CSV table of N, CA, C and O in Angstrom, one decimal:
chain,number,residue,atom,x,y,z
A,1,GLN,N,-5.8,19.6,6.6
A,1,GLN,CA,-5.9,18.4,7.3
A,1,GLN,C,-5.7,17.2,6.3
A,1,GLN,O,-6.3,17.2,5.2
A,2,VAL,N,-4.8,16.3,6.6
A,2,VAL,CA,-4.5,15.2,5.7
A,2,VAL,C,-5.5,14.1,5.9
A,2,VAL,O,-5.8,13.7,7.0
A,3,GLN,N,-5.9,13.6,4.8
A,3,GLN,CA,-6.8,12.4,4.8
A,3,GLN,C,-6.4,11.4,3.7
A,3,GLN,O,-6.2,11.8,2.6
A,4,LEU,N,-6.4,10.2,4.1
A,4,LEU,CA,-6.2,9.1,3.2
A,4,LEU,C,-7.3,8.1,3.2
A,4,LEU,O,-7.7,7.7,4.3
A,5,VAL,N,-7.9,7.8,2.1
A,5,VAL,CA,-9.1,7.0,2.0
A,5,VAL,C,-8.8,5.8,1.0
A,5,VAL,O,-8.7,6.1,-0.2
A,6,GLU,N,-8.8,4.6,1.6
A,6,GLU,CA,-8.6,3.5,0.7
A,6,GLU,C,-10.0,2.9,0.2
A,6,GLU,O,-11.0,3.1,0.8
A,7,SER,N,-9.9,2.3,-1.0
A,7,SER,CA,-11.0,1.6,-1.5
A,7,SER,C,-10.5,0.5,-2.4
A,7,SER,O,-9.3,0.4,-2.7
A,8,GLY,N,-11.5,-0.4,-2.8
A,8,GLY,CA,-11.1,-1.5,-3.7
A,8,GLY,C,-11.0,-2.9,-3.1
A,8,GLY,O,-10.8,-3.8,-3.8
A,9,GLY,N,-11.0,-3.0,-1.8
A,9,GLY,CA,-10.9,-4.3,-1.2
A,9,GLY,C,-12.1,-5.1,-1.5
A,9,GLY,O,-13.1,-4.7,-2.0
A,10,GLY,N,-12.0,-6.4,-1.1
A,10,GLY,CA,-13.1,-7.3,-1.3
A,10,GLY,C,-12.7,-8.8,-1.1
A,10,GLY,O,-11.6,-9.0,-0.6
A,11,SER,N,-13.6,-9.7,-1.5
A,11,SER,CA,-13.3,-11.1,-1.3
A,11,SER,C,-13.2,-11.7,-2.7
A,11,SER,O,-14.0,-11.5,-3.6
A,12,VAL,N,-12.0,-12.4,-2.9
A,12,VAL,CA,-11.8,-13.0,-4.2
A,12,VAL,C,-11.2,-14.5,-4.0
A,12,VAL,O,-10.9,-14.8,-2.8
A,13,GLN,N,-11.1,-15.2,-5.1
A,13,GLN,CA,-10.5,-16.5,-5.0
A,13,GLN,C,-9.0,-16.4,-5.3
A,13,GLN,O,-8.6,-15.5,-5.9
A,14,ALA,N,-8.3,-17.4,-4.8
A,14,ALA,CA,-6.9,-17.5,-5.0
A,14,ALA,C,-6.6,-17.4,-6.5
A,14,ALA,O,-7.3,-18.1,-7.3
A,15,GLY,N,-5.6,-16.7,-6.9
A,15,GLY,CA,-5.3,-16.5,-8.3
A,15,GLY,C,-5.9,-15.3,-9.0
A,15,GLY,O,-5.5,-15.0,-10.1
A,16,GLU,N,-6.9,-14.7,-8.4
A,16,GLU,CA,-7.5,-13.6,-9.0
A,16,GLU,C,-6.8,-12.3,-8.7
A,16,GLU,O,-5.8,-12.3,-8.0
A,17,THR,N,-7.4,-11.2,-9.2
A,17,THR,CA,-6.7,-9.9,-9.0
A,17,THR,C,-7.6,-8.9,-8.3
A,17,THR,O,-8.9,-9.1,-8.3
A,18,LEU,N,-7.0,-7.9,-7.7
A,18,LEU,CA,-7.7,-6.8,-7.1
A,18,LEU,C,-6.9,-5.5,-7.3
A,18,LEU,O,-5.6,-5.6,-7.4
A,19,ARG,N,-7.5,-4.4,-7.3
A,19,ARG,CA,-6.8,-3.1,-7.4
A,19,ARG,C,-7.3,-2.3,-6.2
A,19,ARG,O,-8.5,-1.9,-6.1
A,20,LEU,N,-6.4,-1.9,-5.4
A,20,LEU,CA,-6.7,-1.0,-4.3
A,20,LEU,C,-6.3,0.5,-4.7
A,20,LEU,O,-5.4,0.7,-5.4
A,21,SER,N,-7.1,1.4,-4.2
A,21,SER,CA,-6.8,2.8,-4.5
A,21,SER,C,-6.8,3.6,-3.2
A,21,SER,O,-7.5,3.3,-2.2
A,22,CYS,N,-5.9,4.6,-3.1
A,22,CYS,CA,-5.8,5.5,-1.9
A,22,CYS,C,-6.0,6.9,-2.4
A,22,CYS,O,-5.1,7.4,-3.2
A,23,ALA,N,-7.0,7.6,-2.0
A,23,ALA,CA,-7.2,9.0,-2.4
A,23,ALA,C,-6.7,9.8,-1.3
A,23,ALA,O,-7.1,9.7,-0.1
A,24,ALA,N,-5.8,10.8,-1.6
A,24,ALA,CA,-5.2,11.6,-0.6
A,24,ALA,C,-5.7,13.1,-0.8
A,24,ALA,O,-5.9,13.6,-1.9
A,25,SER,N,-5.9,13.7,0.4
A,25,SER,CA,-6.2,15.1,0.4
A,25,SER,C,-5.3,15.7,1.5
A,25,SER,O,-5.0,15.1,2.5
A,26,GLY,N,-4.9,17.0,1.3
A,26,GLY,CA,-4.1,17.7,2.3
A,26,GLY,C,-2.6,17.4,2.1
A,26,GLY,O,-1.8,18.0,2.9
A,27,LEU,N,-2.2,16.6,1.2
A,27,LEU,CA,-0.8,16.4,0.9
A,27,LEU,C,-0.7,15.9,-0.6
A,27,LEU,O,-1.6,15.5,-1.2
A,28,SER,N,0.5,16.1,-1.1
A,28,SER,CA,0.8,15.6,-2.5
A,28,SER,C,1.4,14.2,-2.5
A,28,SER,O,2.4,14.0,-1.9
A,29,THR,N,0.7,13.3,-3.2
A,29,THR,CA,1.2,12.0,-3.3
A,29,THR,C,2.5,11.9,-4.1
A,29,THR,O,3.2,10.9,-4.0
A,30,SER,N,2.8,12.9,-4.9
A,30,SER,CA,4.0,12.9,-5.7
A,30,SER,C,5.2,13.4,-4.9
A,30,SER,O,6.3,13.1,-5.3
A,31,GLN,N,5.0,14.1,-3.8
A,31,GLN,CA,6.1,14.6,-3.0
A,31,GLN,C,6.4,13.9,-1.7
A,31,GLN,O,7.2,14.4,-0.9
A,32,ASN,N,5.6,12.8,-1.5
A,32,ASN,CA,5.8,12.1,-0.3
A,32,ASN,C,6.0,10.6,-0.5
A,32,ASN,O,5.6,10.1,-1.6
A,33,CYS,N,6.6,10.0,0.4
A,33,CYS,CA,6.7,8.5,0.4
A,33,CYS,C,5.2,8.0,0.6
A,33,CYS,O,4.6,8.4,1.6
A,34,MET,N,4.7,7.2,-0.3
A,34,MET,CA,3.4,6.6,-0.1
A,34,MET,C,3.5,5.1,-0.1
A,34,MET,O,4.2,4.5,-0.9
A,35,GLY,N,3.0,4.5,0.9
A,35,GLY,CA,3.1,3.1,1.1
A,35,GLY,C,1.8,2.4,1.3
A,35,GLY,O,0.8,2.9,1.7
A,36,TRP,N,1.9,1.1,1.0
A,36,TRP,CA,0.8,0.2,1.3
A,36,TRP,C,1.3,-0.8,2.4
A,36,TRP,O,2.4,-1.4,2.2
A,37,PHE,N,0.6,-1.0,3.4
A,37,PHE,CA,0.9,-1.9,4.5
A,37,PHE,C,-0.3,-2.8,4.6
A,37,PHE,O,-1.4,-2.5,4.2
A,38,ARG,N,-0.1,-3.9,5.3
A,38,ARG,CA,-1.2,-4.8,5.6
A,38,ARG,C,-1.0,-5.5,7.0
A,38,ARG,O,0.1,-5.6,7.5
A,39,GLN,N,-2.1,-5.9,7.5
A,39,GLN,CA,-2.1,-6.5,8.8
A,39,GLN,C,-3.1,-7.6,8.9
A,39,GLN,O,-4.3,-7.4,8.8
A,40,ALA,N,-2.6,-8.8,9.1
A,40,ALA,CA,-3.5,-10.0,9.3
A,40,ALA,C,-3.7,-10.2,10.7
A,40,ALA,O,-2.9,-9.7,11.6
A,41,PRO,N,-4.8,-10.8,11.1
A,41,PRO,CA,-5.1,-11.1,12.5
A,41,PRO,C,-4.0,-11.8,13.2
A,41,PRO,O,-3.5,-12.8,12.7
A,42,GLY,N,-3.6,-11.2,14.3
A,42,GLY,CA,-2.6,-11.8,15.1
A,42,GLY,C,-1.1,-11.6,14.7
A,42,GLY,O,-0.2,-12.1,15.2
A,43,LYS,N,-1.0,-10.8,13.6
A,43,LYS,CA,0.3,-10.5,13.1
A,43,LYS,C,0.6,-9.0,13.1
A,43,LYS,O,-0.3,-8.2,13.2
A,44,GLU,N,1.9,-8.6,13.0
A,44,GLU,CA,2.3,-7.3,13.0
A,44,GLU,C,2.0,-6.6,11.6
A,44,GLU,O,1.8,-7.3,10.6
A,45,ARG,N,1.9,-5.3,11.6
A,45,ARG,CA,1.7,-4.6,10.4
A,45,ARG,C,2.9,-4.7,9.5
A,45,ARG,O,4.0,-4.5,10.0
A,46,GLU,N,2.7,-5.1,8.2
A,46,GLU,CA,3.8,-5.4,7.3
A,46,GLU,C,3.7,-4.4,6.1
A,46,GLU,O,2.7,-4.2,5.5
A,47,GLY,N,4.9,-3.8,5.9
A,47,GLY,CA,5.0,-2.9,4.7
A,47,GLY,C,5.2,-3.8,3.5
A,47,GLY,O,6.0,-4.7,3.5
A,48,ILE,N,4.5,-3.5,2.4
A,48,ILE,CA,4.6,-4.4,1.2
A,48,ILE,C,4.9,-3.6,0.0
A,48,ILE,O,5.6,-4.2,-0.9
A,49,ALA,N,4.6,-2.4,-0.2
A,49,ALA,CA,4.9,-1.6,-1.4
A,49,ALA,C,5.0,-0.1,-1.0
A,49,ALA,O,4.1,0.4,-0.3
A,50,VAL,N,6.0,0.5,-1.6
A,50,VAL,CA,6.2,1.9,-1.3
A,50,VAL,C,6.6,2.6,-2.6
A,50,VAL,O,7.4,2.1,-3.4
A,51,ILE,N,6.1,3.8,-2.8
A,51,ILE,CA,6.5,4.6,-4.0
A,51,ILE,C,6.9,6.0,-3.5
A,51,ILE,O,6.2,6.6,-2.6
A,52,TYR,N,7.9,6.6,-4.1
A,52,TYR,CA,8.3,7.9,-3.8
A,52,TYR,C,8.5,8.6,-5.2
A,52,TYR,O,9.6,8.6,-5.7
A,53,PRO,N,7.5,9.1,-5.7
A,53,PRO,CA,7.5,9.6,-7.1
A,53,PRO,C,8.5,10.7,-7.3
A,53,PRO,O,9.1,10.8,-8.4
A,54,ALA,N,8.8,11.5,-6.3
A,54,ALA,CA,9.7,12.6,-6.5
A,54,ALA,C,11.1,12.2,-7.0
A,54,ALA,O,11.8,12.9,-7.6
A,55,VAL,N,11.5,10.9,-6.6
A,55,VAL,CA,12.8,10.4,-7.0
A,55,VAL,C,12.7,9.2,-7.9
A,55,VAL,O,13.7,8.6,-8.2
A,56,GLY,N,11.4,8.9,-8.2
A,56,GLY,CA,11.2,7.7,-9.1
A,56,GLY,C,11.5,6.4,-8.5
A,56,GLY,O,12.0,5.5,-9.2
A,57,ALA,N,11.3,6.3,-7.2
A,57,ALA,CA,11.6,5.0,-6.5
A,57,ALA,C,10.4,4.2,-6.1
A,57,ALA,O,9.4,4.8,-5.7
A,58,THR,N,10.5,2.9,-6.3
A,58,THR,CA,9.5,2.0,-5.8
A,58,THR,C,10.2,0.8,-5.1
A,58,THR,O,11.3,0.5,-5.4
A,59,TYR,N,9.5,0.3,-4.1
A,59,TYR,CA,10.1,-0.7,-3.3
A,59,TYR,C,9.0,-1.8,-3.0
A,59,TYR,O,7.8,-1.4,-2.8
A,60,TYR,N,9.4,-3.0,-3.0
A,60,TYR,CA,8.4,-4.1,-2.7
A,60,TYR,C,9.0,-5.1,-1.7
A,60,TYR,O,10.2,-5.4,-1.8
A,61,ALA,N,8.1,-5.6,-0.9
A,61,ALA,CA,8.5,-6.7,0.0
A,61,ALA,C,8.7,-7.9,-0.8
A,61,ALA,O,7.9,-8.1,-1.8
A,62,PRO,N,9.6,-8.8,-0.4
A,62,PRO,CA,9.7,-10.1,-1.1
A,62,PRO,C,8.5,-10.9,-1.2
A,62,PRO,O,8.3,-11.6,-2.2
A,63,SER,N,7.6,-10.8,-0.3
A,63,SER,CA,6.3,-11.6,-0.3
A,63,SER,C,5.4,-11.2,-1.4
A,63,SER,O,4.5,-11.9,-1.8
A,64,VAL,N,5.6,-10.0,-2.0
A,64,VAL,CA,4.7,-9.5,-3.0
A,64,VAL,C,5.4,-9.2,-4.3
A,64,VAL,O,4.7,-8.9,-5.3
A,65,LYS,N,6.7,-9.1,-4.3
A,65,LYS,CA,7.4,-8.7,-5.5
A,65,LYS,C,7.1,-9.6,-6.7
A,65,LYS,O,7.1,-10.8,-6.6
A,66,GLY,N,6.8,-9.0,-7.8
A,66,GLY,CA,6.4,-9.7,-9.0
A,66,GLY,C,4.9,-10.0,-9.1
A,66,GLY,O,4.5,-10.5,-10.2
A,67,ARG,N,4.2,-9.8,-8.0
A,67,ARG,CA,2.7,-10.0,-8.1
A,67,ARG,C,2.0,-8.7,-7.9
A,67,ARG,O,0.9,-8.5,-8.4
A,68,PHE,N,2.5,-7.8,-7.1
A,68,PHE,CA,1.9,-6.5,-6.7
A,68,PHE,C,2.6,-5.4,-7.4
A,68,PHE,O,3.9,-5.4,-7.4
A,69,TYR,N,1.9,-4.3,-7.8
A,69,TYR,CA,2.5,-3.2,-8.4
A,69,TYR,C,1.9,-1.9,-7.9
A,69,TYR,O,0.7,-1.7,-7.9
A,70,ILE,N,2.7,-1.0,-7.4
A,70,ILE,CA,2.3,0.3,-6.9
A,70,ILE,C,2.4,1.4,-7.9
A,70,ILE,O,3.4,1.4,-8.7
A,71,SER,N,1.5,2.3,-8.0
A,71,SER,CA,1.6,3.4,-8.9
A,71,SER,C,0.9,4.6,-8.3
A,71,SER,O,0.2,4.5,-7.3
A,72,GLN,N,1.2,5.8,-8.9
A,72,GLN,CA,0.8,7.0,-8.4
A,72,GLN,C,0.2,7.9,-9.6
A,72,GLN,O,0.7,7.8,-10.7
A,73,ASP,N,-0.9,8.6,-9.3
A,73,ASP,CA,-1.5,9.4,-10.3
A,73,ASP,C,-1.5,10.8,-9.9
A,73,ASP,O,-2.2,11.2,-8.9
A,74,ASN,N,-0.8,11.7,-10.6
A,74,ASN,CA,-0.7,13.1,-10.2
A,74,ASN,C,-2.0,13.8,-10.3
A,74,ASN,O,-2.4,14.6,-9.5
A,75,ALA,N,-2.7,13.5,-11.4
A,75,ALA,CA,-4.0,14.3,-11.7
A,75,ALA,C,-5.0,14.0,-10.6
A,75,ALA,O,-5.8,14.9,-10.2
A,76,LYS,N,-5.1,12.7,-10.2
A,76,LYS,CA,-6.1,12.4,-9.2
A,76,LYS,C,-5.6,12.4,-7.8
A,76,LYS,O,-6.3,12.3,-6.8
A,77,ASN,N,-4.3,12.6,-7.6
A,77,ASN,CA,-3.6,12.6,-6.3
A,77,ASN,C,-3.9,11.3,-5.6
A,77,ASN,O,-4.3,11.3,-4.4
A,78,THR,N,-3.8,10.2,-6.3
A,78,THR,CA,-4.0,8.9,-5.7
A,78,THR,C,-2.8,7.9,-5.8
A,78,THR,O,-1.9,8.2,-6.6
A,79,VAL,N,-2.8,6.9,-5.0
A,79,VAL,CA,-1.8,5.8,-5.1
A,79,VAL,C,-2.6,4.5,-5.2
A,79,VAL,O,-3.6,4.4,-4.5
A,80,SER,N,-2.2,3.7,-6.1
A,80,SER,CA,-2.9,2.4,-6.3
A,80,SER,C,-2.0,1.2,-6.1
A,80,SER,O,-0.8,1.3,-6.2
A,81,LEU,N,-2.6,0.1,-5.8
A,81,LEU,CA,-1.9,-1.1,-5.6
A,81,LEU,C,-2.6,-2.2,-6.5
A,81,LEU,O,-3.7,-2.6,-6.1
A,82,GLN,N,-2.0,-2.6,-7.6
A,82,GLN,CA,-2.6,-3.6,-8.4
A,82,GLN,C,-2.0,-5.0,-7.9
A,82,GLN,O,-0.8,-5.2,-7.9
A,83,MET,N,-2.9,-5.9,-7.6
A,83,MET,CA,-2.5,-7.1,-7.0
A,83,MET,C,-2.9,-8.3,-7.9
A,83,MET,O,-4.1,-8.4,-8.2
A,84,PHE,N,-2.0,-9.0,-8.4
A,84,PHE,CA,-2.2,-10.2,-9.2
A,84,PHE,C,-1.9,-11.4,-8.5
A,84,PHE,O,-1.2,-11.5,-7.5
A,85,SER,N,-2.4,-12.5,-9.0
A,85,SER,CA,-2.1,-13.9,-8.5
A,85,SER,C,-2.2,-13.9,-6.9
A,85,SER,O,-1.3,-14.4,-6.2
A,86,LEU,N,-3.4,-13.5,-6.5
A,86,LEU,CA,-3.6,-13.4,-5.0
A,86,LEU,C,-3.5,-14.8,-4.4
A,86,LEU,O,-4.0,-15.8,-5.0
A,87,LYS,N,-3.0,-14.8,-3.2
A,87,LYS,CA,-2.9,-16.0,-2.4
A,87,LYS,C,-3.7,-15.9,-1.1
A,87,LYS,O,-3.9,-14.8,-0.7
A,88,THR,N,-4.0,-17.0,-0.5
A,88,THR,CA,-4.7,-17.0,0.7
A,88,THR,C,-4.0,-16.2,1.8
A,88,THR,O,-4.6,-15.5,2.6
A,89,GLU,N,-2.7,-16.3,1.8
A,89,GLU,CA,-1.8,-15.6,2.7
A,89,GLU,C,-1.8,-14.0,2.5
A,89,GLU,O,-1.2,-13.3,3.3
A,90,ASP,N,-2.4,-13.6,1.5
A,90,ASP,CA,-2.5,-12.1,1.3
A,90,ASP,C,-3.7,-11.6,2.0
A,90,ASP,O,-3.9,-10.3,2.0
A,91,THR,N,-4.5,-12.4,2.6
A,91,THR,CA,-5.7,-11.9,3.4
A,91,THR,C,-5.2,-11.1,4.5
A,91,THR,O,-4.4,-11.5,5.3
A,92,ALA,N,-5.8,-9.9,4.6
A,92,ALA,CA,-5.4,-8.9,5.6
A,92,ALA,C,-6.2,-7.6,5.4
A,92,ALA,O,-6.9,-7.4,4.4
A,93,LEU,N,-6.0,-6.7,6.4
A,93,LEU,CA,-6.5,-5.4,6.3
A,93,LEU,C,-5.4,-4.5,5.7
A,93,LEU,O,-4.3,-4.5,6.2
A,94,TYR,N,-5.7,-3.9,4.6
A,94,TYR,CA,-4.7,-3.1,3.8
A,94,TYR,C,-4.8,-1.6,4.1
A,94,TYR,O,-5.9,-1.1,4.0
A,95,TYR,N,-3.7,-1.0,4.4
A,95,TYR,CA,-3.6,0.4,4.8
A,95,TYR,C,-2.8,1.2,3.8
A,95,TYR,O,-1.7,0.7,3.4
A,96,CYS,N,-3.2,2.4,3.5
A,96,CYS,CA,-2.4,3.3,2.8
A,96,CYS,C,-1.7,4.3,3.8
A,96,CYS,O,-2.4,4.6,4.8
A,97,ALA,N,-0.5,4.7,3.6
A,97,ALA,CA,0.2,5.5,4.5
A,97,ALA,C,1.1,6.5,3.7
A,97,ALA,O,1.5,6.3,2.6
A,98,ALA,N,1.3,7.7,4.4
A,98,ALA,CA,2.1,8.7,3.8
A,98,ALA,C,3.1,9.2,4.8
A,98,ALA,O,2.8,9.3,6.0
A,99,GLY,N,4.3,9.5,4.3
A,99,GLY,CA,5.3,9.8,5.3
A,99,GLY,C,6.6,10.5,4.8
A,99,GLY,O,7.6,9.9,4.8
A,100,GLY,N,6.5,11.8,4.4
A,100,GLY,CA,7.6,12.6,4.1
A,100,GLY,C,8.6,11.9,3.1
A,100,GLY,O,8.2,11.4,2.1
A,101,THR,N,9.9,11.9,3.5
A,101,THR,CA,11.0,11.4,2.7
A,101,THR,C,11.8,10.3,3.3
A,101,THR,O,12.7,9.8,2.7
A,102,ARG,N,11.4,9.9,4.5
A,102,ARG,CA,12.3,9.0,5.3
A,102,ARG,C,12.2,7.6,4.8
A,102,ARG,O,13.0,6.7,5.2
A,103,CYS,N,11.3,7.3,3.8
A,103,CYS,CA,11.2,5.9,3.3
A,103,CYS,C,12.5,5.6,2.5
A,103,CYS,O,12.7,4.4,2.3
A,104,LEU,N,13.3,6.5,2.2
A,104,LEU,CA,14.5,6.2,1.5
A,104,LEU,C,15.5,5.4,2.3
A,104,LEU,O,16.4,4.7,1.8
A,105,THR,N,15.4,5.5,3.6
A,105,THR,CA,16.3,4.8,4.5
A,105,THR,C,15.6,3.8,5.4
A,105,THR,O,16.2,2.9,5.9
A,106,ASN,N,14.3,4.0,5.6
A,106,ASN,CA,13.5,3.0,6.5
A,106,ASN,C,12.2,2.7,5.7
A,106,ASN,O,11.1,3.0,6.2
A,107,THR,N,12.4,2.0,4.6
A,107,THR,CA,11.3,1.9,3.7
A,107,THR,C,10.0,1.4,4.3
A,107,THR,O,8.9,1.9,4.1
A,108,PHE,N,10.1,0.2,5.0
A,108,PHE,CA,8.9,-0.5,5.4
A,108,PHE,C,8.7,-0.3,6.9
A,108,PHE,O,7.9,-1.1,7.5
A,109,SER,N,9.3,0.6,7.6
A,109,SER,CA,9.1,0.8,9.0
A,109,SER,C,7.8,1.7,9.2
A,109,SER,O,7.8,2.8,8.7
A,110,PRO,N,6.8,1.2,9.9
A,110,PRO,CA,5.6,2.0,10.0
A,110,PRO,C,5.8,3.3,10.7
A,110,PRO,O,5.1,4.3,10.5
A,111,SER,N,6.9,3.4,11.5
A,111,SER,CA,7.2,4.6,12.3
A,111,SER,C,7.5,5.8,11.3
A,111,SER,O,7.5,6.9,11.7
A,112,VAL,N,7.9,5.5,10.1
A,112,VAL,CA,8.3,6.5,9.2
A,112,VAL,C,7.1,7.3,8.6
A,112,VAL,O,7.2,8.4,8.2
A,113,TYR,N,6.0,6.7,8.7
A,113,TYR,CA,4.8,7.2,8.1
A,113,TYR,C,3.9,7.9,9.1
A,113,TYR,O,3.5,7.4,10.1
A,114,ASN,N,3.6,9.2,8.7
A,114,ASN,CA,2.9,10.0,9.6
A,114,ASN,C,1.3,9.9,9.5
A,114,ASN,O,0.6,10.3,10.5
A,115,TYR,N,0.9,9.6,8.4
A,115,TYR,CA,-0.6,9.6,8.1
A,115,TYR,C,-1.0,8.2,7.6
A,115,TYR,O,-0.3,7.6,6.8
A,116,TRP,N,-2.2,7.8,8.1
A,116,TRP,CA,-2.7,6.5,7.7
A,116,TRP,C,-4.2,6.6,7.4
A,116,TRP,O,-4.9,7.4,8.0
A,117,GLY,N,-4.6,5.7,6.5
A,117,GLY,CA,-6.0,5.5,6.2
A,117,GLY,C,-6.6,4.6,7.2
A,117,GLY,O,-5.9,4.0,8.0
A,118,GLN,N,-7.9,4.3,7.0
A,118,GLN,CA,-8.7,3.5,7.9
A,118,GLN,C,-8.5,2.0,7.5
A,118,GLN,O,-8.8,1.1,8.3
A,119,GLY,N,-8.1,1.7,6.3
A,119,GLY,CA,-7.9,0.4,5.9
A,119,GLY,C,-9.0,-0.2,5.0
A,119,GLY,O,-10.2,0.3,5.1
A,120,THR,N,-8.7,-1.2,4.2
A,120,THR,CA,-9.7,-1.9,3.4
A,120,THR,C,-9.4,-3.3,3.4
A,120,THR,O,-8.2,-3.7,3.3
A,121,GLN,N,-10.4,-4.1,3.6
A,121,GLN,CA,-10.2,-5.6,3.8
A,121,GLN,C,-10.0,-6.3,2.5
A,121,GLN,O,-10.8,-6.1,1.6
A,122,VAL,N,-9.0,-7.2,2.5
A,122,VAL,CA,-8.8,-8.1,1.3
A,122,VAL,C,-8.9,-9.5,1.9
A,122,VAL,O,-8.1,-9.9,2.8
A,123,THR,N,-9.8,-10.3,1.3
A,123,THR,CA,-9.9,-11.7,1.7
A,123,THR,C,-9.8,-12.6,0.5
A,123,THR,O,-10.5,-12.4,-0.5
A,124,VAL,N,-8.8,-13.5,0.6
A,124,VAL,CA,-8.6,-14.4,-0.5
A,124,VAL,C,-8.9,-15.8,0.0
A,124,VAL,O,-8.3,-16.3,1.0
A,125,SER,N,-9.7,-16.5,-0.7
A,125,SER,CA,-10.1,-17.9,-0.3
A,125,SER,C,-9.6,-18.9,-1.4
A,125,SER,O,-9.4,-18.5,-2.5
A,126,SER,N,-9.4,-20.1,-0.9
A,126,SER,CA,-8.9,-21.1,-1.8
A,126,SER,C,-10.0,-21.8,-2.6
A,126,SER,O,-11.2,-21.7,-2.3
């Protein structure tokens, strides 16, 4: 049974940093596309960062490129999202997702991802 559990969310001021972590069980984070998505109230779910360690690929949405960094840890079977220079518009529920190999062609499409965590809230205030 696959399980993804996010942690690390919280409330911060604009300009601060947070690190989210996704602990996976039942699948290998190194052999799957692993993504971070977020959803703000009233908005669609948005893909922001994806890593596919098996081919050494990382992808970032323009809205977070240069501020957020995704990484994967083989030993812990986790995927992390380091977030710098947070903005109020980064406020959202953040989800970890896992999805085979299809991220190579449909990187930020939620339909590509088969497994989802419950989400962790990030709130950035000015």
